[in-house]
Tab-separated table of N, CA and C in Angstrom:
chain	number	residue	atom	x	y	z
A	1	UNK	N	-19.438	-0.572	24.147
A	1	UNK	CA	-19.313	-1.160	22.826
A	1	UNK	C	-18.737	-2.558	22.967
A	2	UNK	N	-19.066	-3.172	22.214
A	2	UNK	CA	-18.590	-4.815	22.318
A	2	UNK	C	-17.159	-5.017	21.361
A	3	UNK	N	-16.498	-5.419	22.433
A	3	UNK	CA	-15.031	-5.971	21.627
A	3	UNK	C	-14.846	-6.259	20.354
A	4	UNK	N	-15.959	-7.245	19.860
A	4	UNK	CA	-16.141	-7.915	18.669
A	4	UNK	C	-15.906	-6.973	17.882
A	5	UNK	N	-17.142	-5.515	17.593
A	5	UNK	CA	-17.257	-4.726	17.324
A	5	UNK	C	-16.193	-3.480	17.002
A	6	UNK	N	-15.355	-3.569	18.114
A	6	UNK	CA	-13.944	-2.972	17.856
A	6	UNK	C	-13.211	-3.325	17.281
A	7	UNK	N	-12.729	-4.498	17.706
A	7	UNK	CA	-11.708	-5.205	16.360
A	7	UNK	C	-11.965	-5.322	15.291
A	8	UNK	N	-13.374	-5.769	14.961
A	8	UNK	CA	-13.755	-5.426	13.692
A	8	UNK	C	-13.409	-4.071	12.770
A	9	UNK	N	-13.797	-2.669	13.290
A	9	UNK	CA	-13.777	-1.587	12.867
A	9	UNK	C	-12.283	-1.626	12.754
A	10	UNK	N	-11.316	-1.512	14.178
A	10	UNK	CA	-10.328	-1.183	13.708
A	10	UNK	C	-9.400	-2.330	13.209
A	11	UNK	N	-9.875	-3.533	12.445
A	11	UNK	CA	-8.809	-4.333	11.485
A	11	UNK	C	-9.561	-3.909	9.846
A	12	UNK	N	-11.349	-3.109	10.034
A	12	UNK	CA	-11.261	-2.703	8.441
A	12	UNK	C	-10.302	-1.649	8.436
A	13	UNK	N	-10.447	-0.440	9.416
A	13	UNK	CA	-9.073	0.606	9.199
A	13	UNK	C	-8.188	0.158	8.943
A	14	UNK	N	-7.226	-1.142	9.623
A	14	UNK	CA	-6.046	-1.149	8.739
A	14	UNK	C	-5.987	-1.829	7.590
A	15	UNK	N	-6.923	-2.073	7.048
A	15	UNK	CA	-7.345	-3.084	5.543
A	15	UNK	C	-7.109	-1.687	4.753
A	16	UNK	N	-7.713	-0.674	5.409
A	16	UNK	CA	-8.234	0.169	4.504
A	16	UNK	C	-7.073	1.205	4.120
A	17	UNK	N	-6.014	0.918	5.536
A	17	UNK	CA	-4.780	2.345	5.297
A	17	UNK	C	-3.495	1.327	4.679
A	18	UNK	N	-3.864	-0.187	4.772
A	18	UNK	CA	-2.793	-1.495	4.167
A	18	UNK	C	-3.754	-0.901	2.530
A	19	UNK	N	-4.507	-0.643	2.335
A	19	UNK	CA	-5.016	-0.672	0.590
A	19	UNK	C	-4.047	0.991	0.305
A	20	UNK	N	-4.507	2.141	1.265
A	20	UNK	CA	-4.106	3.439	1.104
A	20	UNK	C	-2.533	3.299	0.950
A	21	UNK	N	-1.365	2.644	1.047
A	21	UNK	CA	-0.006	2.269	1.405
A	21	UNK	C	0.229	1.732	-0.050
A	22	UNK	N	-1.021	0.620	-0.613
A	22	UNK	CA	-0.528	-0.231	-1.701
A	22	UNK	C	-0.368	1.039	-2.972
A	23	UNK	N	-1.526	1.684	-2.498
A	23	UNK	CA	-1.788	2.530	-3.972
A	23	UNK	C	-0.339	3.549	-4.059
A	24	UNK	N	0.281	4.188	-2.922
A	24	UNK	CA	1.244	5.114	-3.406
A	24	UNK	C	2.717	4.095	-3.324
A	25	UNK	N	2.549	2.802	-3.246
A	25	UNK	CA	4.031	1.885	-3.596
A	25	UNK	C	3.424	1.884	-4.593
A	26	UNK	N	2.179	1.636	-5.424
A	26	UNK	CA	1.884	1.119	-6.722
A	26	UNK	C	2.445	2.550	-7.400
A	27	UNK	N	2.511	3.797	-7.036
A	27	UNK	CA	2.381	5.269	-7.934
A	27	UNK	C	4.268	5.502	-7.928
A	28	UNK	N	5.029	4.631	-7.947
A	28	UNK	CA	6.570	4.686	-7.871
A	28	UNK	C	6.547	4.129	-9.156
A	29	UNK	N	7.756	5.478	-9.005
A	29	UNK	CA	8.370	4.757	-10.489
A	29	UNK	C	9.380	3.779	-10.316
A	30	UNK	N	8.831	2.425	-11.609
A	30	UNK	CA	9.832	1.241	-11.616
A	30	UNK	C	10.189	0.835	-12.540
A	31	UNK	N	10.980	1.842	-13.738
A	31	UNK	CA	11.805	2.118	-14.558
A	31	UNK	C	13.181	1.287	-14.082
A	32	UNK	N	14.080	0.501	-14.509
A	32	UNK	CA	14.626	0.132	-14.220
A	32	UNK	C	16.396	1.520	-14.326
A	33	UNK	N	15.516	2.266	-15.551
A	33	UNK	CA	17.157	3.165	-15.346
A	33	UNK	C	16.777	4.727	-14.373
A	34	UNK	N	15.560	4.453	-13.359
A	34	UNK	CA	15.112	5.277	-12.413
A	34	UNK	C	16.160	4.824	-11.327
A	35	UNK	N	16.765	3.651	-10.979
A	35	UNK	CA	16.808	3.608	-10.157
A	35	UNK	C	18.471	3.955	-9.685
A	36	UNK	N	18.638	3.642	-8.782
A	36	UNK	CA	20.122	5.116	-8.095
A	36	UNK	C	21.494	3.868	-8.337
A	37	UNK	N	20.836	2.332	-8.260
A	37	UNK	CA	22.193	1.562	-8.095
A	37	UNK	C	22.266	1.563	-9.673
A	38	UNK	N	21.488	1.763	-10.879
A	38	UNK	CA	22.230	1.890	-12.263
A	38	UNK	C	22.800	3.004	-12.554
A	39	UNK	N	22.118	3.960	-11.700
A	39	UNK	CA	22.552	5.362	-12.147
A	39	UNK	C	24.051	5.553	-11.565
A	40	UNK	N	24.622	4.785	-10.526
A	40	UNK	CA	26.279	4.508	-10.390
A	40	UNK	C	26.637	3.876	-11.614
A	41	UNK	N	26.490	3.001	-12.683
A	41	UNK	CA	27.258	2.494	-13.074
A	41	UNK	C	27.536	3.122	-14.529
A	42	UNK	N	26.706	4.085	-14.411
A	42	UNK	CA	26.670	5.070	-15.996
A	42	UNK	C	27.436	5.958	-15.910
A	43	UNK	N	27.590	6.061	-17.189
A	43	UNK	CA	29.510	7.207	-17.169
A	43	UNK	C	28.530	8.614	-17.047
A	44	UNK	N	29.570	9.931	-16.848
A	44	UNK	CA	29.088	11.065	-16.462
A	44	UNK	C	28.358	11.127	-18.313
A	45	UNK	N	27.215	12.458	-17.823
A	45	UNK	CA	26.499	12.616	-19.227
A	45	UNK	C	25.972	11.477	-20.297
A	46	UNK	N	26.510	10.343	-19.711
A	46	UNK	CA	25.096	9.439	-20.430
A	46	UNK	C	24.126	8.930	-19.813
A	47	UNK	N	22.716	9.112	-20.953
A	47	UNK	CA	21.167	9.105	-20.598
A	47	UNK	C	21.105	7.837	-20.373
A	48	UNK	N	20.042	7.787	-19.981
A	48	UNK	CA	19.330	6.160	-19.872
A	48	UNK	C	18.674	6.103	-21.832
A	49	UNK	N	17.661	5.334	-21.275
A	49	UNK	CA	16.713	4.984	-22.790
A	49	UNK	C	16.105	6.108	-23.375
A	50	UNK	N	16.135	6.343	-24.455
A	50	UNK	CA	15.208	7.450	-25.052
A	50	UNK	C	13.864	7.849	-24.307
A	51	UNK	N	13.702	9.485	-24.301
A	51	UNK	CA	12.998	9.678	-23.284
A	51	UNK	C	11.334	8.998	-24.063
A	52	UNK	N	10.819	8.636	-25.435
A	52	UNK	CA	10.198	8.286	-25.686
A	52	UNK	C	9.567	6.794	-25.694
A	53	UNK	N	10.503	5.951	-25.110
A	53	UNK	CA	11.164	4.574	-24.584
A	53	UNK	C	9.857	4.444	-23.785
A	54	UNK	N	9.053	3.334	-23.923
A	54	UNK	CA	8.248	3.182	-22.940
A	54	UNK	C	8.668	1.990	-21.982
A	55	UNK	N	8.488	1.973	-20.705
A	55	UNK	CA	8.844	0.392	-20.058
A	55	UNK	C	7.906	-0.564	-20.256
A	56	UNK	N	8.865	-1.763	-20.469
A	56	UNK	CA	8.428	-2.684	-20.664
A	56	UNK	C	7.908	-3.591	-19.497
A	57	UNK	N	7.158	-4.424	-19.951
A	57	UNK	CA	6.498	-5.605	-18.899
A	57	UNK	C	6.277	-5.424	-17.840
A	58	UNK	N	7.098	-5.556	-17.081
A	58	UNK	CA	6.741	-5.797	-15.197
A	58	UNK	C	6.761	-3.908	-14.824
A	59	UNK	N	6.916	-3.374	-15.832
A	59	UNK	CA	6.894	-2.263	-15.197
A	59	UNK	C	5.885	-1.403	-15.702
A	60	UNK	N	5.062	-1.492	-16.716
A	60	UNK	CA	3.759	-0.637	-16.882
A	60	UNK	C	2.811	-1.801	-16.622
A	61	UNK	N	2.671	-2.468	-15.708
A	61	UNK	CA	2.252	-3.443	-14.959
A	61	UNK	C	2.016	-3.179	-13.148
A	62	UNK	N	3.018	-2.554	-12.728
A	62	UNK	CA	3.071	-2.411	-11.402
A	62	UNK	C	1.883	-1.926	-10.945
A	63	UNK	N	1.628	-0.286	-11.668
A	63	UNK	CA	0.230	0.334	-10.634
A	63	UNK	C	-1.212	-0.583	-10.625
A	64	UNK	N	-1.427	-1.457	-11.556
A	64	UNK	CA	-2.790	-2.003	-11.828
A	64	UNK	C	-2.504	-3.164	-10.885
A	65	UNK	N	-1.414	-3.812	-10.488
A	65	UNK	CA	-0.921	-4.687	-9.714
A	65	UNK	C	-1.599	-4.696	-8.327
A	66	UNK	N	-1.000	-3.254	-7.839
A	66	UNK	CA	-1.153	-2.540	-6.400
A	66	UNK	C	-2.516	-2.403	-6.170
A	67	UNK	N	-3.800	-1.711	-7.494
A	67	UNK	CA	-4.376	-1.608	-7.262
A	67	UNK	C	-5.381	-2.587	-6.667
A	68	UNK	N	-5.553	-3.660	-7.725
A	68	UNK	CA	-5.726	-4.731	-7.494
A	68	UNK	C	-6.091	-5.458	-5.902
A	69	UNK	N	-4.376	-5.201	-5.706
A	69	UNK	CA	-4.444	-5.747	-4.188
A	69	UNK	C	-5.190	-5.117	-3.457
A	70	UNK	N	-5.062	-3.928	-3.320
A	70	UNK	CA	-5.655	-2.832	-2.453
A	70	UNK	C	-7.317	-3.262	-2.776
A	71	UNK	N	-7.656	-3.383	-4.047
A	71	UNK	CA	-9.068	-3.442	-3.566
A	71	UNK	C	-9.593	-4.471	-2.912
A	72	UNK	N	-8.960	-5.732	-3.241
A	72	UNK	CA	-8.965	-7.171	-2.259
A	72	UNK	C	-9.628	-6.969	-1.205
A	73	UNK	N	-8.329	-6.071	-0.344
A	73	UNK	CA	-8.164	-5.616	0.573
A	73	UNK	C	-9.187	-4.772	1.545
A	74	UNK	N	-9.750	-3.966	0.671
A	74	UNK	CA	-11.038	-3.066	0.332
A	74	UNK	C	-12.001	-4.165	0.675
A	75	UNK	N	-12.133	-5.104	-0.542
A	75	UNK	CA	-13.482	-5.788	-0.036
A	75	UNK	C	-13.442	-6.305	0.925
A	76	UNK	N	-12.408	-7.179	1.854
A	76	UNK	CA	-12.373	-7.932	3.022
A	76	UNK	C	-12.536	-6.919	4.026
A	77	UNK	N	-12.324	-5.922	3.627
A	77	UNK	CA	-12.491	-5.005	5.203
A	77	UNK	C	-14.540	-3.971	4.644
A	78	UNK	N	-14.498	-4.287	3.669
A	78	UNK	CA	-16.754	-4.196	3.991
A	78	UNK	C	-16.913	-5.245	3.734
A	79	UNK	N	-16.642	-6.302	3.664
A	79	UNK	CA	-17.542	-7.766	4.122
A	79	UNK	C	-17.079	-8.171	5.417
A	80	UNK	N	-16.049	-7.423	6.299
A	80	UNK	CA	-16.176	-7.323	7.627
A	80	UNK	C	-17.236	-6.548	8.308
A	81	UNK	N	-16.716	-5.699	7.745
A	81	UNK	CA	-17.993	-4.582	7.738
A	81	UNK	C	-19.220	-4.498	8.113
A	82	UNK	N	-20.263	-4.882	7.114
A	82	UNK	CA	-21.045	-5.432	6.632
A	82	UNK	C	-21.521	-6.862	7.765
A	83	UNK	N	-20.166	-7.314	8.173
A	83	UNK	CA	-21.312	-8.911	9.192
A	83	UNK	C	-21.212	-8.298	10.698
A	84	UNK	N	-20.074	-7.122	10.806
A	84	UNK	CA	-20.014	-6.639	12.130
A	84	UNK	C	-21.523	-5.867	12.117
A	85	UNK	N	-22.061	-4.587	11.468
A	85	UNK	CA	-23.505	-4.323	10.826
A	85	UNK	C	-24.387	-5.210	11.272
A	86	UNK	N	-24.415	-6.455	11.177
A	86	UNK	CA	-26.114	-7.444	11.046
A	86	UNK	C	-25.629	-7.600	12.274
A	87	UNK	N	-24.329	-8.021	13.057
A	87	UNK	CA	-24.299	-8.830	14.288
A	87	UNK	C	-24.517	-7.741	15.391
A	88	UNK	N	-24.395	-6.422	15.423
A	88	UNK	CA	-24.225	-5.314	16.625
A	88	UNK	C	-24.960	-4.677	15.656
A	89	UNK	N	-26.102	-4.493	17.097
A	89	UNK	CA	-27.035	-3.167	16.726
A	89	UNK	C	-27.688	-1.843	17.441
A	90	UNK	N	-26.358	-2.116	19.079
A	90	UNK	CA	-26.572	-0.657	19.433
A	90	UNK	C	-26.419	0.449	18.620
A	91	UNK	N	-26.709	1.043	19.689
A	91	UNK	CA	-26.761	2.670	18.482
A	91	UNK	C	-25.020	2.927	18.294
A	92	UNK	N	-24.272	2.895	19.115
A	92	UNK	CA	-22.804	3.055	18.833
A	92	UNK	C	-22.276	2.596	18.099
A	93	UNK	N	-22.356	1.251	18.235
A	93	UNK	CA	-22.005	0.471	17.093
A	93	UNK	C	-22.464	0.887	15.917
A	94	UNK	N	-23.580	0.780	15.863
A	94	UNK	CA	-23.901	1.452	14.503
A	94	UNK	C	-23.596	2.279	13.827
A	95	UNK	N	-22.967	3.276	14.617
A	95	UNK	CA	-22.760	4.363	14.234
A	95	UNK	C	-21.123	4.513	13.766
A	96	UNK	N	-20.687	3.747	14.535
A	96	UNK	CA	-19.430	3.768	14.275
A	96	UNK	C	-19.199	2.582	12.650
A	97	UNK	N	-19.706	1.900	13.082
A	97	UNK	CA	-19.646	0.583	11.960
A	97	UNK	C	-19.957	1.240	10.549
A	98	UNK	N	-21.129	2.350	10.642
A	98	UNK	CA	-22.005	2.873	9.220
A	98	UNK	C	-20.454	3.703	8.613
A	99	UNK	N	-20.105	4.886	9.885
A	99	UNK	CA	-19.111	5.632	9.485
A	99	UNK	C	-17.381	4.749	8.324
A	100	UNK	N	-17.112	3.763	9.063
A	100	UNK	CA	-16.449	2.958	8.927
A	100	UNK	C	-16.965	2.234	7.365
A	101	UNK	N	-17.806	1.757	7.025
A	101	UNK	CA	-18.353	1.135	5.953
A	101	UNK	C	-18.935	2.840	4.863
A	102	UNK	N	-19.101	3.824	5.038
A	102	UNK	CA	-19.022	5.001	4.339
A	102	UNK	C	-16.980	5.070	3.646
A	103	UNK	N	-16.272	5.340	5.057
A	103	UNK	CA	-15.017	5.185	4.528
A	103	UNK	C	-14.538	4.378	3.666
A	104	UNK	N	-14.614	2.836	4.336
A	104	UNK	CA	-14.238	1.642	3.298
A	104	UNK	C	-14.804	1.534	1.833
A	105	UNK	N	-16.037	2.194	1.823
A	105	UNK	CA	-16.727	2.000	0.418
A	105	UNK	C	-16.239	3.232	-0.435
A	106	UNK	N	-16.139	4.153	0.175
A	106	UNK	CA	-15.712	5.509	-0.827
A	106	UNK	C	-14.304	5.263	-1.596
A	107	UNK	N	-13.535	4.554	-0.125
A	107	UNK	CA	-11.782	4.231	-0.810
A	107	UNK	C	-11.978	3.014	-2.004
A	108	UNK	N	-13.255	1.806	-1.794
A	108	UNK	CA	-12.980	0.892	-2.753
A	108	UNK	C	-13.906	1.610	-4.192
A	109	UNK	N	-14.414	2.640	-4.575
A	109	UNK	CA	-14.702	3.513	-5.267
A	109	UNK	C	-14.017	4.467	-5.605
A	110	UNK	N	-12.777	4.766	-5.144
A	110	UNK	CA	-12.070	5.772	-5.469
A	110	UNK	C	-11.143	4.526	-6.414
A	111	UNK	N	-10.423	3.320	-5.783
A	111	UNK	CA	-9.571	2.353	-6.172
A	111	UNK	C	-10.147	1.952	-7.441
A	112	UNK	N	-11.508	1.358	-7.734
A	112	UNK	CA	-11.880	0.968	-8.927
A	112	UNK	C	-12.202	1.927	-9.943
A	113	UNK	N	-12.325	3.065	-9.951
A	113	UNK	CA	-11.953	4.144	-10.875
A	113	UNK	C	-10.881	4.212	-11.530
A	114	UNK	N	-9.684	4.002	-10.481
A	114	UNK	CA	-8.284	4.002	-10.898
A	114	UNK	C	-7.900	2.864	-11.865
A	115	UNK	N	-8.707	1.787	-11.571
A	115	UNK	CA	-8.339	0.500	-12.035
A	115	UNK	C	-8.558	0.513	-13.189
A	116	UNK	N	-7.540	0.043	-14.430
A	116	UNK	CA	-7.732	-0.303	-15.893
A	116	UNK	C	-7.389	-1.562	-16.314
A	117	UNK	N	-8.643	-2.406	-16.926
A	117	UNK	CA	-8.055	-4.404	-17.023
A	117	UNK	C	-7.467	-3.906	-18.331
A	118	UNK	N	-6.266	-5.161	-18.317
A	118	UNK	CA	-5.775	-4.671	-19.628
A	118	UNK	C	-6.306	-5.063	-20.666
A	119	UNK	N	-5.570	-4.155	-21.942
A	119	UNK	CA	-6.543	-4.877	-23.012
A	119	UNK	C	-6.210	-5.767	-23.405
A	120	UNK	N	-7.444	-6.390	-24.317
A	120	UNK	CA	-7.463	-7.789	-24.864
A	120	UNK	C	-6.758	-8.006	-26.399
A	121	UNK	N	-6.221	-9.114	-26.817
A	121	UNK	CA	-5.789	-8.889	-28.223
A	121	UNK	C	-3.738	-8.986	-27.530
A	122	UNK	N	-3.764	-8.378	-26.751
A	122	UNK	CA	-2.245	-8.163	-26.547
A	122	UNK	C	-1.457	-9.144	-26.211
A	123	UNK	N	0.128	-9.301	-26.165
A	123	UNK	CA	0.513	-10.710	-25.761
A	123	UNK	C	1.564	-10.286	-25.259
């Protein structure tokens, strides 16, 4: 197999497990009274915000954020893909490259499912 060919495959794998990484930092909660250094400074038995309290701004923001990136990420690793494909056309390569571009495409299809643009009208 040709070098080219390798590095290729394995820098879409880590495009593809750097996108798989973004999506479960994106699936954390980032509630600001989630987190353990406010939860020191609150007296015993008092709550945070009403549990009906939705977060604001940067934080029902985060997962579409992650996703985002991740699919970037996604596409740069099948338009690697994809030129490793036209340039190597043993059978190994191929085979490995097709497998590799099956993976990368299923994850950037699983990612854009997930993905919601926000709506319009809002400020």
């Amino acid at each position: 197999m040709d070098p080219e060919a390798v590095f290729l495959a394995g820098y879409a794998l880590l495009l593809t497990a750097l996108a798989a990484g973004l999506g479960w930092v994106g699936r954390r909660n980032t509630e600001p009274w989630s987190s353990r250094m406010l939860a020191a400074g609150r007296r015993l038995g008092e709550a945070g915000p009403d549990a009906e309290h939705e977060p604001g701004w940067p934080h029902n923001e985060v997962p579409a954020f992650h996703v985002v990136v991740g699919i970037v990420a996604l596409a740069a690793a099948l338009l690697l893909d994809l030129v490793s494909l036209v340039r190597h056309h043993r059978p190994v390569e191929f085979v490995v490259q097709a497998a590799v571009l099956v993976l990368v495409a299923s994850r950037l299809a699983h990612l854009a499912r997930r993905y919601r643009p926000p709506q319009a009208g809002g400020c």
